[in-house]
Amino acid sequence: MNMEYDTTDMGNIRIANEVIEIIAGLAATEVRGVAGMSGGVAGGIAELLGRKNLAKGVKVEVGQKQCAVDVSIVAEYGVRIPEVAGEIQDNIKRAIESMTGLQVVEVNVHVLGVTFKGKDEENGSKDEERAPQQPPSRVL
């Protein structure tokens, strides 16, 4: 487990690579148009075992004061992928730099898939958006 070291008057500050991966993963999933992260085989096995992997689909390389990030995402159908990818890059850079003080030199976004809403999901969301209707009353 690599850790970023920073020395202050009070002692050392250590930030593990895994922490930076989690920050990047959460920042990526906040972007509208990201259906999820794609973690490959290892991420899939962790989820099958019931563990939520917040760093799923994220790889970081950390130096003394800089880092580079690779994220693998699944996009929602119908979004403009270049715009979503640009927003992911901005969000990850802002989050890591503000939380860790590291300079983010690059954020590579890999789009590994596109998801489609199923008919059940579409109907369910439409039903939730409509106000419930009372059945018509009968006059006898």
PDB file of C-alpha atoms in Angstrom:
ATOM      1  CA  MET A   1       0.000   0.000   0.000  1.00  0.00           C
ATOM      2  CA  ASN A   2       1.716   3.174  -1.222  1.00  0.00           C
ATOM      3  CA  MET A   3       1.118   6.291   0.776  1.00  0.00           C
ATOM      4  CA  GLU A   4       1.742   9.953   0.086  1.00  0.00           C
ATOM      5  CA  TYR A   5       3.951  11.512   2.765  1.00  0.00           C
ATOM      6  CA  ASP A   6       3.913  15.159   3.762  1.00  0.00           C
ATOM      7  CA  THR A   7       5.937  16.534   6.647  1.00  0.00           C
ATOM      8  CA  THR A   8       4.683  19.368   8.840  1.00  0.00           C
ATOM      9  CA  ASP A   9       5.936  20.894  12.088  1.00  0.00           C
ATOM     10  CA  MET A  10       3.679  18.496  13.981  1.00  0.00           C
ATOM     11  CA  GLY A  11       4.679  15.306  12.122  1.00  0.00           C
ATOM     12  CA  ASN A  12       3.891  13.338   8.977  1.00  0.00           C
ATOM     13  CA  ILE A  13       0.668  13.205   6.974  1.00  0.00           C
ATOM     14  CA  ARG A  14       0.069  10.050   4.954  1.00  0.00           C
ATOM     15  CA  ILE A  15      -2.607   9.637   2.276  1.00  0.00           C
ATOM     16  CA  ALA A  16      -3.044   6.098   0.934  1.00  0.00           C
ATOM     17  CA  ASN A  17      -3.558   5.566  -2.793  1.00  0.00           C
ATOM     18  CA  GLU A  18      -6.839   3.863  -1.958  1.00  0.00           C
ATOM     19  CA  VAL A  19      -8.126   7.094  -0.424  1.00  0.00           C
ATOM     20  CA  ILE A  20      -7.373   8.993  -3.631  1.00  0.00           C
ATOM     21  CA  GLU A  21      -9.095   6.229  -5.640  1.00  0.00           C
ATOM     22  CA  ILE A  22     -12.216   6.542  -3.482  1.00  0.00           C
ATOM     23  CA  ILE A  23     -12.264  10.339  -3.858  1.00  0.00           C
ATOM     24  CA  ALA A  24     -11.974   9.981  -7.642  1.00  0.00           C
ATOM     25  CA  GLY A  25     -14.647   7.263  -7.801  1.00  0.00           C
ATOM     26  CA  LEU A  26     -17.145   9.277  -5.795  1.00  0.00           C
ATOM     27  CA  ALA A  27     -16.420  12.426  -7.813  1.00  0.00           C
ATOM     28  CA  ALA A  28     -17.014  10.523 -11.065  1.00  0.00           C
ATOM     29  CA  THR A  29     -20.334   9.037  -9.952  1.00  0.00           C
ATOM     30  CA  GLU A  30     -21.628  12.506  -8.993  1.00  0.00           C
ATOM     31  CA  VAL A  31     -21.641  13.506 -12.671  1.00  0.00           C
ATOM     32  CA  ARG A  32     -24.993  13.328 -14.444  1.00  0.00           C
ATOM     33  CA  GLY A  33     -24.820  10.771 -17.254  1.00  0.00           C
ATOM     34  CA  VAL A  34     -22.623   8.268 -15.416  1.00  0.00           C
ATOM     35  CA  ALA A  35     -24.607   5.070 -14.917  1.00  0.00           C
ATOM     36  CA  GLY A  36     -21.834   3.409 -12.936  1.00  0.00           C
ATOM     37  CA  MET A  37     -18.207   2.487 -12.681  1.00  0.00           C
ATOM     38  CA  SER A  38     -16.700  -0.504 -14.434  1.00  0.00           C
ATOM     39  CA  GLY A  39     -14.246  -2.350 -12.243  1.00  0.00           C
ATOM     40  CA  GLY A  40     -13.544  -5.403 -14.359  1.00  0.00           C
ATOM     41  CA  VAL A  41     -13.234  -8.882 -12.874  1.00  0.00           C
ATOM     42  CA  ALA A  42     -11.820  -7.917  -9.457  1.00  0.00           C
ATOM     43  CA  GLY A  43     -14.546  -5.321  -8.839  1.00  0.00           C
ATOM     44  CA  GLY A  44     -17.237  -7.777  -9.885  1.00  0.00           C
ATOM     45  CA  ILE A  45     -15.957 -10.453  -7.500  1.00  0.00           C
ATOM     46  CA  ALA A  46     -15.869  -7.982  -4.592  1.00  0.00           C
ATOM     47  CA  GLU A  47     -19.495  -7.015  -5.273  1.00  0.00           C
ATOM     48  CA  LEU A  48     -20.558 -10.669  -5.448  1.00  0.00           C
ATOM     49  CA  LEU A  49     -19.029 -11.141  -2.001  1.00  0.00           C
ATOM     50  CA  GLY A  50     -21.178  -8.278  -0.713  1.00  0.00           C
ATOM     51  CA  ARG A  51     -18.458  -5.653  -0.412  1.00  0.00           C
ATOM     52  CA  LYS A  52     -19.133  -2.206  -1.827  1.00  0.00           C
ATOM     53  CA  ASN A  53     -15.987  -1.114  -3.644  1.00  0.00           C
ATOM     54  CA  LEU A  54     -15.951   2.701  -3.697  1.00  0.00           C
ATOM     55  CA  ALA A  55     -12.744   2.704  -5.748  1.00  0.00           C
ATOM     56  CA  LYS A  56     -14.265   0.468  -8.433  1.00  0.00           C
ATOM     57  CA  GLY A  57     -13.029   1.349 -11.913  1.00  0.00           C
ATOM     58  CA  VAL A  58     -10.348   3.768 -10.651  1.00  0.00           C
ATOM     59  CA  LYS A  59      -6.582   3.501 -10.878  1.00  0.00           C
ATOM     60  CA  VAL A  60      -4.203   6.182  -9.589  1.00  0.00           C
ATOM     61  CA  GLU A  61      -0.487   6.789  -9.860  1.00  0.00           C
ATOM     62  CA  VAL A  62       0.818   9.011  -7.108  1.00  0.00           C
ATOM     63  CA  GLY A  63       4.157  10.810  -7.007  1.00  0.00           C
ATOM     64  CA  GLN A  64       5.544  13.228  -4.413  1.00  0.00           C
ATOM     65  CA  LYS A  65       3.224  16.132  -5.262  1.00  0.00           C
ATOM     66  CA  GLN A  66       1.303  14.983  -8.369  1.00  0.00           C
ATOM     67  CA  CYS A  67      -1.033  12.207  -9.382  1.00  0.00           C
ATOM     68  CA  ALA A  68      -2.610  10.764 -12.514  1.00  0.00           C
ATOM     69  CA  VAL A  69      -6.008   9.087 -12.562  1.00  0.00           C
ATOM     70  CA  ASP A  70      -7.648   6.537 -14.864  1.00  0.00           C
ATOM     71  CA  VAL A  71     -11.398   5.950 -14.502  1.00  0.00           C
ATOM     72  CA  SER A  72     -13.542   3.404 -16.312  1.00  0.00           C
ATOM     73  CA  ILE A  73     -17.238   4.255 -16.514  1.00  0.00           C
ATOM     74  CA  VAL A  74     -20.512   3.092 -17.999  1.00  0.00           C
ATOM     75  CA  ALA A  75     -22.486   5.961 -19.533  1.00  0.00           C
ATOM     76  CA  GLU A  76     -26.243   6.389 -19.741  1.00  0.00           C
ATOM     77  CA  TYR A  77     -27.736   6.107 -23.214  1.00  0.00           C
ATOM     78  CA  GLY A  78     -28.574   9.461 -24.794  1.00  0.00           C
ATOM     79  CA  VAL A  79     -25.957  11.630 -23.078  1.00  0.00           C
ATOM     80  CA  ARG A  80     -23.182  13.415 -24.966  1.00  0.00           C
ATOM     81  CA  ILE A  81     -20.228  11.278 -23.928  1.00  0.00           C
ATOM     82  CA  PRO A  82     -17.489  13.901 -24.599  1.00  0.00           C
ATOM     83  CA  GLU A  83     -19.341  16.401 -22.376  1.00  0.00           C
ATOM     84  CA  VAL A  84     -19.827  13.829 -19.607  1.00  0.00           C
ATOM     85  CA  ALA A  85     -16.153  12.820 -19.811  1.00  0.00           C
ATOM     86  CA  GLY A  86     -15.039  16.454 -19.581  1.00  0.00           C
ATOM     87  CA  GLU A  87     -17.241  17.014 -16.553  1.00  0.00           C
ATOM     88  CA  ILE A  88     -15.810  13.866 -14.927  1.00  0.00           C
ATOM     89  CA  GLN A  89     -12.279  15.165 -15.500  1.00  0.00           C
ATOM     90  CA  ASP A  90     -13.100  18.541 -13.953  1.00  0.00           C
ATOM     91  CA  ASN A  91     -14.934  17.035 -10.974  1.00  0.00           C
ATOM     92  CA  ILE A  92     -12.173  14.532 -10.172  1.00  0.00           C
ATOM     93  CA  LYS A  93      -9.420  17.147 -10.510  1.00  0.00           C
ATOM     94  CA  ARG A  94     -11.273  19.592  -8.260  1.00  0.00           C
ATOM     95  CA  ALA A  95     -12.066  16.954  -5.611  1.00  0.00           C
ATOM     96  CA  ILE A  96      -8.575  15.479  -5.359  1.00  0.00           C
ATOM     97  CA  GLU A  97      -6.786  18.834  -5.384  1.00  0.00           C
ATOM     98  CA  SER A  98      -9.074  20.374  -2.770  1.00  0.00           C
ATOM     99  CA  MET A  99      -9.056  17.347  -0.435  1.00  0.00           C
ATOM    100  CA  THR A 100      -5.421  16.198  -0.694  1.00  0.00           C
ATOM    101  CA  GLY A 101      -3.379  19.121  -1.991  1.00  0.00           C
ATOM    102  CA  LEU A 102      -1.932  16.915  -4.742  1.00  0.00           C
ATOM    103  CA  GLN A 103      -1.734  18.362  -8.255  1.00  0.00           C
ATOM    104  CA  VAL A 104      -3.716  16.255 -10.726  1.00  0.00           C
ATOM    105  CA  VAL A 105      -1.730  16.161 -13.969  1.00  0.00           C
ATOM    106  CA  GLU A 106      -4.135  13.987 -15.962  1.00  0.00           C
ATOM    107  CA  VAL A 107      -7.499  12.278 -15.726  1.00  0.00           C
ATOM    108  CA  ASN A 108      -8.110   9.616 -18.372  1.00  0.00           C
ATOM    109  CA  VAL A 109     -11.743   8.584 -18.825  1.00  0.00           C
ATOM    110  CA  HIS A 110     -12.432   5.178 -20.384  1.00  0.00           C
ATOM    111  CA  VAL A 111     -16.053   4.612 -21.443  1.00  0.00           C
ATOM    112  CA  LEU A 112     -16.526   0.844 -21.370  1.00  0.00           C
ATOM    113  CA  GLY A 113     -20.253   0.650 -21.949  1.00  0.00           C
ATOM    114  CA  VAL A 114     -23.640   2.305 -22.318  1.00  0.00           C
ATOM    115  CA  THR A 115     -26.751   1.380 -20.343  1.00  0.00           C
ATOM    116  CA  PHE A 116     -30.323   1.563 -21.541  1.00  0.00           C
ATOM    117  CA  LYS A 117     -33.363   2.038 -19.357  1.00  0.00           C
ATOM    118  CA  GLY A 118     -35.628  -0.975 -19.459  1.00  0.00           C
ATOM    119  CA  LYS A 119     -39.358  -0.603 -20.115  1.00  0.00           C
ATOM    120  CA  ASP A 120     -40.128  -1.486 -16.483  1.00  0.00           C
ATOM    121  CA  GLU A 121     -37.838   1.291 -15.242  1.00  0.00           C
ATOM    122  CA  GLU A 122     -39.331   3.814 -17.658  1.00  0.00           C
ATOM    123  CA  ASN A 123     -42.894   2.904 -16.701  1.00  0.00           C
ATOM    124  CA  GLY A 124     -42.032   2.927 -12.996  1.00  0.00           C
ATOM    125  CA  SER A 125     -40.507   6.398 -13.154  1.00  0.00           C
ATOM    126  CA  LYS A 126     -43.428   7.745 -15.175  1.00  0.00           C
ATOM    127  CA  ASP A 127     -45.885   6.329 -12.653  1.00  0.00           C
ATOM    128  CA  GLU A 128     -43.976   7.992  -9.817  1.00  0.00           C
ATOM    129  CA  GLU A 129     -44.000  11.368 -11.568  1.00  0.00           C
ATOM    130  CA  ARG A 130     -47.778  11.320 -12.122  1.00  0.00           C
ATOM    131  CA  ALA A 131     -50.126  12.228  -9.314  1.00  0.00           C
ATOM    132  CA  PRO A 132     -52.252   9.283  -8.171  1.00  0.00           C
ATOM    133  CA  GLN A 133     -55.695   9.338  -9.735  1.00  0.00           C
ATOM    134  CA  GLN A 134     -58.940   8.402  -8.019  1.00  0.00           C
ATOM    135  CA  PRO A 135     -61.146   5.892  -9.812  1.00  0.00           C
ATOM    136  CA  PRO A 136     -64.174   7.536 -11.459  1.00  0.00           C
ATOM    137  CA  SER A 137     -67.214   7.642  -9.193  1.00  0.00           C
ATOM    138  CA  ARG A 138     -70.421   6.009 -10.383  1.00  0.00           C
ATOM    139  CA  VAL A 139     -73.851   7.459  -9.967  1.00  0.00           C
ATOM    140  CA  LEU A 140     -76.512   4.778  -9.417  1.00  0.00           C
TER     141      LEU A 140
END
